[in-house]
Amino acid sequence: MSVIDVREAVTRAHREEWARVVAALARRFGDLDIAEDAAAEAFATAVERWPTDGVPPNPGAWLTTTANHKAIDRIRRENKRDDKHKEAQMVYDDDPPEPLGAIDDDRLRLLFTCCHPALAMEARVALTLRMVGGLTVPEIARAFLATESAIGQRITRAKAKIKATRIPYRMPSTEDLPVRVTGVLAVLFLVFNEGYLATGPDTDPVRHDLTAEAIRLTRLIRALLPDDGEVTGLLALMLLIDARRPARVSAGGELVALDEQDRGVWNTELIAEGHRLVRERLAAGVAPGRYQILAAINAVHTSARDIRDTDWSQILALYNQLVRIDPSPVVALNRAVAVAELDGPEVALAAVDRLEGALAGYHAYHATRADLLRRLRRSQDSRAAYDKAIELAGNTAETASLTRRRNQLG
Amino acid sequence: MQYLVSVIDDKSNPGSTDRQPAISAFNERLIAEGYWVFAGGLADTDAATVIDNRGEQVIVSDGPFVESKEYLAGVWVWEAPDLDVALRLATEASKVCDRKIEVRPFLAG
């Protein structure tokens, strides 16, 4: 086996087995620190040994066994040093696994622990990417433009809180489950959004590593909770947004708005899968949640071969449905875009202007206003709105696009 | 594991004052279900006295150790198997007391 083959085998094993190894160890030893370190050591051992010993027939089992030995070595070492039994403080489920099929999965327990509502959102994101996603601290630091020590501390503190407060390592109770699933999905969507519209002057405008990771983890949770409509909805939503990635940034480095995108380069495979998932949810006949409605909106957009073929009345109907369950100003802003297509920019502008109090600090509010004002030929007002949007936008490609639009005003 | 459960009131926006019957009923349940270790409401912060005997001389001062809009109005100590159980009880406690609740674990053994 060539060096490259072995390297690929390690990379694949890392992608496919990391979460499983960490989760199995966390369950056995009741301690995230031990699980994380032992898993990392096991992969380091694989890098060392597989080139000479060959890739084992079952890499996952080899890694779990090796990580188990590393963990036991460490516990023995610490026991000798402390001369007392190191008590595992994290709670785990002592009950024998219930025959629930896919739902009884250590990775799901791990995901719920990392996304626990008692942890700060930014800690949940970092911990999930590290423990479930297997990203290294430097990788997470790069993704969120934070220093490695800041991310390292965030993860250390989160693990300390899990231990000190006894955040349990088990499936949430049936009554807590919907809220806890929502919490996990919020973390995954945040990771995805940061990838799709990356913040900051020193990063790529679209971070494929983050969108891919978010999709991978959402696929995992869908495999574990196949009947949860919002999980399926979020996966469909991510796929239908990610499908447009090839058209999202122009050769000149500008963000390309939906109405100007070259639809010929959209990823048809992802669109087909996203549409299939949306149809699956429609067939379920259950009132859809937020992610399912957003996925349906994106399904309508991706069904139009040309922007002029967009079924705006269908989109507006979906936004009206969304407003009923999520009456937030951001949803109202996006709804106004559909209103502009159906009732004209003047009606839409009136709706947008009502949101000023809530959204004055949000770049998309000013960008939407600027666009509507431009269509109403109110160049001066439009220019001022573009200026405000440019000032507030954090994404380099978006700033470039807004700047061009402003400079094209008559 | 034991948790200190603090009831937090807000001087500028105090919780309602008719909660005692509901709190008593909630306490009965905590006892019956085995979570109850201790409970007590506190007198107003004006009644607090601070002692500092770290230096040469003891210093006695009137009032709470920190003046703030939000203050501790009462405490529970609960015995619960894990944080999820404690948070579920705290969710009820906040409704029952009409006040914010902080849940904080005691250092383990």
XYZ file of C-alpha atoms in Angstrom:
519
model
C 0.000 0.000 0.000
C 1.451 3.351 -0.992
C 2.091 6.188 1.433
C -0.720 8.135 -0.213
C -3.173 5.247 0.197
C -2.327 4.975 3.878
C -2.699 8.719 4.350
C -6.080 8.567 2.651
C -7.117 5.645 4.846
C -6.232 7.651 7.973
C -8.110 10.703 6.674
C -11.151 8.610 5.839
C -11.055 6.849 9.208
C -10.815 10.242 10.908
C -13.815 11.553 9.025
C -15.906 8.427 9.529
C -14.821 7.141 12.914
C -13.733 10.097 15.078
C -17.153 10.815 16.584
C -17.842 7.132 17.146
C -14.512 6.625 18.963
C -14.929 9.730 21.165
C -18.558 8.850 21.916
C -17.807 5.242 22.849
C -15.006 6.352 25.169
C -17.093 9.089 26.744
C -19.734 6.487 27.521
C -17.263 3.991 28.924
C -15.174 6.396 31.009
C -17.743 9.100 31.719
C -15.243 11.857 30.972
C -14.984 13.984 27.823
C -11.369 14.964 28.501
C -10.195 11.381 28.625
C -12.300 10.507 25.571
C -10.930 13.382 23.483
C -7.274 12.858 24.414
C -7.382 9.097 23.991
C -9.084 9.389 20.593
C -6.472 11.912 19.449
C -3.674 9.592 20.651
C -5.212 6.622 18.849
C -5.289 8.529 15.546
C -1.690 9.668 16.097
C -0.736 6.013 16.644
C -2.507 5.073 13.403
C -0.467 7.677 11.512
C 2.674 6.129 12.979
C 1.842 2.457 12.636
C -0.345 1.951 9.585
C 2.396 2.771 7.034
C 4.499 -0.174 8.346
C 1.837 -2.515 9.779
C -0.722 -1.871 7.039
C -4.250 -0.520 7.427
C -6.244 -2.860 9.705
C -9.250 -4.625 8.128
C -11.635 -2.780 10.469
C -10.071 0.648 11.133
C -12.932 1.764 13.432
C -12.556 -1.224 15.744
C -8.746 -0.859 15.733
C -9.035 2.826 16.662
C -11.584 2.196 19.430
C -9.467 -0.588 20.948
C -6.302 1.501 20.737
C -8.077 4.534 22.240
C -9.446 2.356 25.049
C -5.909 1.217 25.907
C -4.669 4.814 25.839
C -7.479 5.885 28.166
C -6.801 3.043 30.621
C -3.061 3.874 30.565
C -3.857 7.455 31.379
C -6.243 6.594 34.202
C -3.637 4.212 35.690
C -0.973 6.900 35.464
C -3.207 9.457 37.155
C -4.290 7.031 39.841
C -0.666 6.331 40.680
C 0.089 10.012 40.838
C -2.969 10.966 42.869
C -2.851 7.690 44.791
C -6.601 7.594 44.807
C -9.216 6.369 42.460
C -10.101 9.011 39.934
C -13.824 9.216 40.101
C -15.516 9.595 36.753
C -17.792 12.520 37.325
C -19.827 12.717 34.204
C -23.077 10.899 34.489
C -23.876 8.295 31.952
C -26.814 6.046 31.438
C -26.436 2.859 33.470
C -29.580 1.335 32.053
C -29.048 -1.319 29.428
C -29.565 0.202 25.967
C -33.217 0.170 25.047
C -33.998 -1.474 21.726
C -34.716 1.810 19.990
C -32.615 1.077 16.944
C -30.932 4.119 15.490
C -31.823 6.379 18.388
C -29.559 4.485 20.768
C -26.315 5.813 19.490
C -23.404 7.140 21.523
C -22.764 9.846 18.941
C -26.198 11.255 19.507
C -25.610 11.368 23.263
C -22.337 13.158 22.561
C -24.070 15.672 20.293
C -26.747 16.403 22.894
C -24.099 16.854 25.591
C -22.027 19.242 23.449
C -25.133 21.284 22.524
C -26.516 21.433 26.064
C -28.531 24.615 26.726
C -26.537 25.275 29.928
C -23.476 26.010 27.754
C -22.989 29.342 25.982
C -23.765 29.183 22.251
C -20.164 29.845 21.207
C -18.985 27.091 23.566
C -21.537 24.676 22.065
C -20.286 25.418 18.569
C -16.596 24.964 19.450
C -17.222 21.847 21.531
C -19.405 20.227 18.850
C -16.845 20.881 16.110
C -14.080 19.440 18.288
C -15.764 16.439 19.913
C -18.237 15.383 17.213
C -16.718 16.951 14.097
C -13.127 16.055 14.986
C -11.795 19.470 13.920
C -8.590 20.490 15.673
C -8.392 23.590 17.871
C -6.351 25.498 15.211
C -8.955 24.589 12.570
C -11.813 25.876 14.721
C -9.834 29.012 15.561
C -9.322 29.687 11.841
C -12.997 29.109 11.133
C -14.147 31.667 13.673
C -11.226 34.086 13.402
C -10.384 33.544 17.041
C -7.011 32.783 18.561
C -6.163 29.169 19.293
C -5.861 29.928 22.986
C -9.340 31.499 23.040
C -10.888 28.436 21.375
C -8.860 26.083 23.557
C -10.088 27.895 26.664
C -13.671 27.888 25.444
C -13.547 24.104 25.012
C -11.747 23.536 28.315
C -14.272 25.674 30.198
C -17.204 23.921 28.574
C -15.802 20.514 29.506
C -15.193 21.748 33.067
C -18.785 22.945 33.330
C -20.111 19.635 32.022
C -18.120 17.886 34.737
C -18.792 20.302 37.608
C -22.530 20.601 37.035
C -23.050 16.979 35.918
C -24.484 17.541 32.508
C -25.611 13.995 31.765
C -24.316 11.883 28.904
C -27.548 10.379 27.720
C -30.553 10.917 25.531
C -32.777 13.751 26.778
C -36.106 12.696 28.225
C -39.020 12.495 25.799
C -40.445 15.739 27.188
C -37.107 17.579 26.719
C -36.307 16.026 23.323
C -37.960 18.540 20.948
C -36.282 21.516 22.636
C -32.940 19.749 22.764
C -33.086 18.735 19.087
C -33.865 22.366 18.253
C -30.743 23.326 20.216
C -28.566 20.916 18.233
C -29.997 22.122 14.908
C -29.354 25.754 15.891
C -25.663 24.930 16.441
C -25.397 23.123 13.100
C -27.198 25.908 11.198
C -24.900 28.484 12.790
C -21.847 26.539 11.606
C -23.383 26.274 8.131
C -24.228 29.978 7.919
C -20.769 31.007 9.004
C -19.472 28.815 6.175
C -21.903 30.195 3.603
C -21.382 33.850 4.486
C -18.056 33.935 6.257
C -17.251 36.954 8.403
C -14.068 38.982 8.296
C -11.536 40.491 5.927
C -8.964 37.664 6.084
C -11.120 34.699 5.230
C -12.562 33.207 2.056
C -16.068 34.604 1.464
C -17.476 31.064 1.338
C -15.975 28.461 3.651
C -16.671 25.095 2.105
C -15.010 23.303 5.036
C -17.667 24.670 7.403
C -20.686 24.119 5.155
C -19.499 20.580 4.431
C -18.998 19.839 8.114
C -22.427 21.197 9.026
C -24.038 19.087 6.300
C -22.116 15.999 7.389
C -23.218 16.382 11.021
C -26.815 17.087 9.974
C -26.744 13.924 7.850
C -25.526 12.067 10.913
C -28.340 13.349 13.115
C -30.849 12.577 10.355
C -29.547 9.022 10.191
C -30.117 8.833 13.950
C -33.488 10.646 14.053
C -34.978 9.916 10.611
C -38.540 10.780 11.643
C -37.819 14.259 12.986
C -39.251 16.654 10.397
C -37.082 19.598 11.378
C -33.876 17.552 11.123
C -34.866 16.555 7.582
C -35.939 20.138 6.891
C -32.584 21.545 7.981
C -30.683 19.017 5.867
C -32.816 19.867 2.819
C -32.324 23.583 3.484
C -28.540 23.245 3.703
C -28.364 21.124 0.536
C -30.503 23.557 -1.474
C -28.412 26.526 -0.340
C -25.107 24.717 -0.817
C -26.196 23.639 -4.317
C -25.940 27.301 -5.383
C -22.390 27.696 -4.058
C -20.722 27.368 -7.526
C -22.646 30.495 -8.646
C -22.330 32.448 -5.427
C -19.061 34.296 -5.950
C -18.103 35.825 -9.312
C -14.699 35.474 -10.946
C -14.053 39.010 -9.729
C -14.682 38.003 -6.123
C -18.132 39.521 -5.763
C -21.080 37.913 -4.057
C -23.684 37.192 -6.737
C -27.316 37.688 -5.690
C -29.852 34.969 -6.439
C -31.397 36.947 -9.304
C -28.031 37.317 -11.076
C -26.670 33.818 -10.577
C -25.755 31.525 -13.453
C -28.242 28.758 -12.698
C -26.471 26.440 -15.137
C -23.665 25.829 -12.641
C -25.899 24.956 -9.706
C -25.276 21.473 -8.329
C -28.150 19.421 -9.726
C -27.375 16.403 -7.556
C -27.756 18.389 -4.330
C -30.896 20.060 -5.663
C -32.437 16.676 -6.516
C -31.664 15.371 -3.025
C -32.999 18.534 -1.380
C -36.210 18.380 -3.414
C -36.640 14.703 -2.522
C -36.355 15.556 1.207
C -38.842 18.431 0.898
C -41.305 16.097 -0.865
C -40.757 13.524 1.870
C -41.815 16.116 4.483
C -44.813 17.240 2.436
C -45.932 13.620 2.186
C -45.654 13.246 5.969
C -48.647 15.569 6.291
C -47.401 17.060 9.580
C -47.422 20.840 10.126
C -43.913 21.933 9.129
C -41.508 23.789 11.405
C -39.211 26.659 10.552
C -36.480 24.702 8.748
C -38.988 22.751 6.672
C -40.662 25.954 5.479
C -37.288 27.548 4.687
C -36.353 24.390 2.781
C -39.627 24.586 0.819
C -38.894 28.238 -0.065
C -35.477 27.221 -1.336
C -37.044 24.332 -3.240
C -39.229 26.842 -5.101
C -36.187 28.984 -5.928
C -34.154 26.012 -7.147
C -37.070 24.754 -9.274
C -36.898 27.864 -11.474
C -34.480 27.504 -14.375
C -34.613 31.248 -14.826
C -35.258 33.942 -12.223
C -38.293 34.998 -14.299
C -39.813 31.531 -13.828
C -39.802 31.916 -10.029
C -43.196 31.172 -8.485
C -43.280 34.220 -6.203
C -46.855 33.686 -5.033
C -45.833 30.251 -3.763
C -42.827 31.829 -2.010
C -44.999 34.519 -0.428
C -47.490 31.882 0.762
C -44.626 30.002 2.422
C -43.334 33.204 4.050
C -46.831 33.918 5.365
C -46.789 30.450 6.900
C -43.328 31.117 8.360
C -44.359 34.466 9.842
C -47.067 32.679 11.825
C -44.549 30.463 13.649
C -41.570 32.859 13.574
C -42.729 36.498 13.648
C -39.149 37.828 13.817
C -38.130 40.976 11.915
C -35.572 39.056 9.823
C -38.332 36.796 8.470
C -40.465 39.881 7.767
C -37.529 41.386 5.856
C -37.150 38.310 3.652
C -40.903 38.184 3.107
C -40.747 41.771 1.813
C -38.439 40.623 -0.997
C -41.212 38.327 -2.266
C -43.748 41.143 -1.800
C -41.609 43.372 -4.052
C -41.844 40.823 -6.861
C -45.628 40.504 -6.558
C -46.860 43.940 -5.456
C -43.955 46.120 -6.529
C -41.086 47.827 -4.703
C -43.207 50.590 -3.193
C -45.393 48.230 -1.153
C -42.305 46.240 -0.149
C -40.428 49.372 0.923
C -43.259 50.386 3.223
C -43.074 46.941 4.881
C -39.280 47.147 5.167
C -39.333 50.652 6.648
C -41.500 49.402 9.489
C -38.590 47.158 10.576
C -36.108 49.970 11.117
C -36.328 49.914 14.895
C -35.420 46.217 15.075
C -32.973 45.931 12.169
C -31.110 49.257 11.926
C -27.845 47.449 12.786
C -28.333 44.613 10.265
C -26.575 44.993 6.909
C -29.225 43.024 4.995
C -31.914 45.489 6.095
C -30.012 48.368 4.482
C -29.045 46.300 1.421
C -32.695 45.349 0.843
C -33.799 48.966 1.256
C -31.052 50.154 -1.092
C -32.208 47.712 -3.741
C -35.887 48.730 -3.431
C -34.973 52.445 -3.503
C -32.864 51.841 -6.616
C -35.834 50.215 -8.331
C -37.964 53.232 -7.337
C -35.286 55.477 -8.913
C -34.628 57.237 -5.619
C -30.872 57.227 -6.277
C -29.829 59.497 -3.457
C -31.715 57.528 -0.790
C -30.489 54.308 -2.344
C -26.871 55.479 -2.183
C -27.218 56.337 1.512
C -28.707 52.887 2.209
C -25.876 51.169 0.278
C -23.346 53.177 2.306
C -24.923 51.962 5.513
C -25.026 48.343 4.268
C -21.365 48.486 3.207
C -20.408 49.862 6.591
C -22.164 46.988 8.387
C -21.409 44.041 6.047
C -18.736 41.655 7.328
C -18.266 39.503 4.238
C -15.647 40.695 1.725
C -17.487 39.430 -1.387
C -20.715 40.998 -0.214
C -19.007 44.345 0.398
C -17.599 44.208 -3.155
C -21.030 43.507 -4.622
C -22.720 46.278 -2.611
C -19.996 48.734 -3.592
C -20.471 47.984 -7.308
C -24.228 48.376 -7.062
C -23.820 51.688 -5.275
C -21.330 52.944 -7.865
C -23.667 52.007 -10.703
C -26.385 54.337 -9.402
C -27.167 57.180 -11.731
C -25.103 15.794 43.459
C -26.205 18.843 45.437
C -27.133 22.133 43.801
C -27.513 25.562 45.326
C -30.649 27.040 43.840
C -30.818 30.806 44.255
C -33.976 32.819 43.890
C -33.131 36.188 42.346
C -35.348 39.201 42.734
C -35.091 42.537 40.963
C -35.561 45.775 42.931
C -36.743 47.700 39.890
C -39.102 44.923 38.756
C -39.951 42.740 41.782
C -41.789 39.432 41.469
C -45.294 39.163 42.889
C -45.705 38.875 46.683
C -48.491 36.295 46.772
C -46.335 33.257 45.947
C -46.002 31.681 49.415
C -48.840 29.116 49.111
C -47.529 27.930 45.728
C -43.966 27.756 47.074
C -45.118 25.704 50.074
C -46.906 23.252 47.804
C -43.802 23.024 45.575
C -41.657 22.351 48.681
C -43.970 19.523 49.719
C -43.438 17.958 46.323
C -39.642 18.408 46.487
C -39.683 16.591 49.835
C -41.982 13.813 48.604
C -39.814 13.219 45.508
C -36.565 13.230 47.472
C -34.954 16.393 46.032
C -35.350 18.654 49.065
C -32.295 19.256 51.274
C -32.867 22.780 52.527
C -34.906 25.875 51.769
C -35.087 29.359 53.209
C -36.281 32.816 52.269
C -33.989 35.717 53.150
C -34.727 39.029 54.866
C -34.187 42.196 52.841
C -30.605 43.059 51.849
C -30.839 46.112 54.155
C -30.667 43.620 57.035
C -27.250 42.325 55.902
C -24.019 42.986 57.783
C -20.546 42.395 56.333
C -17.569 41.376 58.505
C -13.999 41.643 57.182
C -11.376 40.277 59.523
C -8.658 39.625 56.960
C -6.544 42.559 58.159
C -5.291 43.737 61.520
C -8.661 44.889 62.698
C -12.129 43.590 62.188
C -14.281 45.845 60.038
C -18.035 45.669 60.433
C -20.178 47.356 57.807
C -23.862 47.782 57.256
C -25.512 46.501 54.121
C -24.899 43.753 51.559
C -21.388 43.016 50.200
C -22.426 44.304 46.829
C -25.163 46.791 46.020
C -27.063 45.730 42.965
C -30.435 45.914 41.340
C -30.714 42.135 41.448
C -30.273 40.363 44.746
C -30.604 37.006 46.418
C -34.107 36.608 47.859
C -33.903 33.000 48.978
C -32.130 29.696 48.508
C -32.766 25.988 48.137
C -30.357 23.106 48.302
C -31.491 20.226 46.117
C -30.174 16.735 45.710
C -30.525 15.703 42.060
C -28.881 13.005 39.931
C -27.780 15.430 37.202
C -28.144 18.938 35.800
C -31.055 18.057 33.518
C -33.164 17.074 36.523
C -32.096 20.205 38.430
C -32.883 22.445 35.437
C -36.297 20.905 34.979
C -37.123 21.579 38.651
C -35.687 25.093 38.356
C -37.943 25.764 35.379
C -40.917 24.996 37.613
C -39.432 26.901 40.544
C -39.081 30.073 38.472
C -42.785 29.930 37.605
C -43.775 29.109 41.190
C -41.688 31.956 42.683
C -42.285 34.396 39.803
C -38.559 35.128 39.951
C -35.317 34.199 38.178
C -33.498 31.100 39.423
C -29.770 30.346 39.374
C -28.643 26.718 39.582
C -25.094 26.123 40.744
C -23.501 22.847 41.766
C -21.619 22.372 45.018
C -18.063 21.173 44.511
C -18.115 17.414 44.248
C -16.888 15.495 47.299
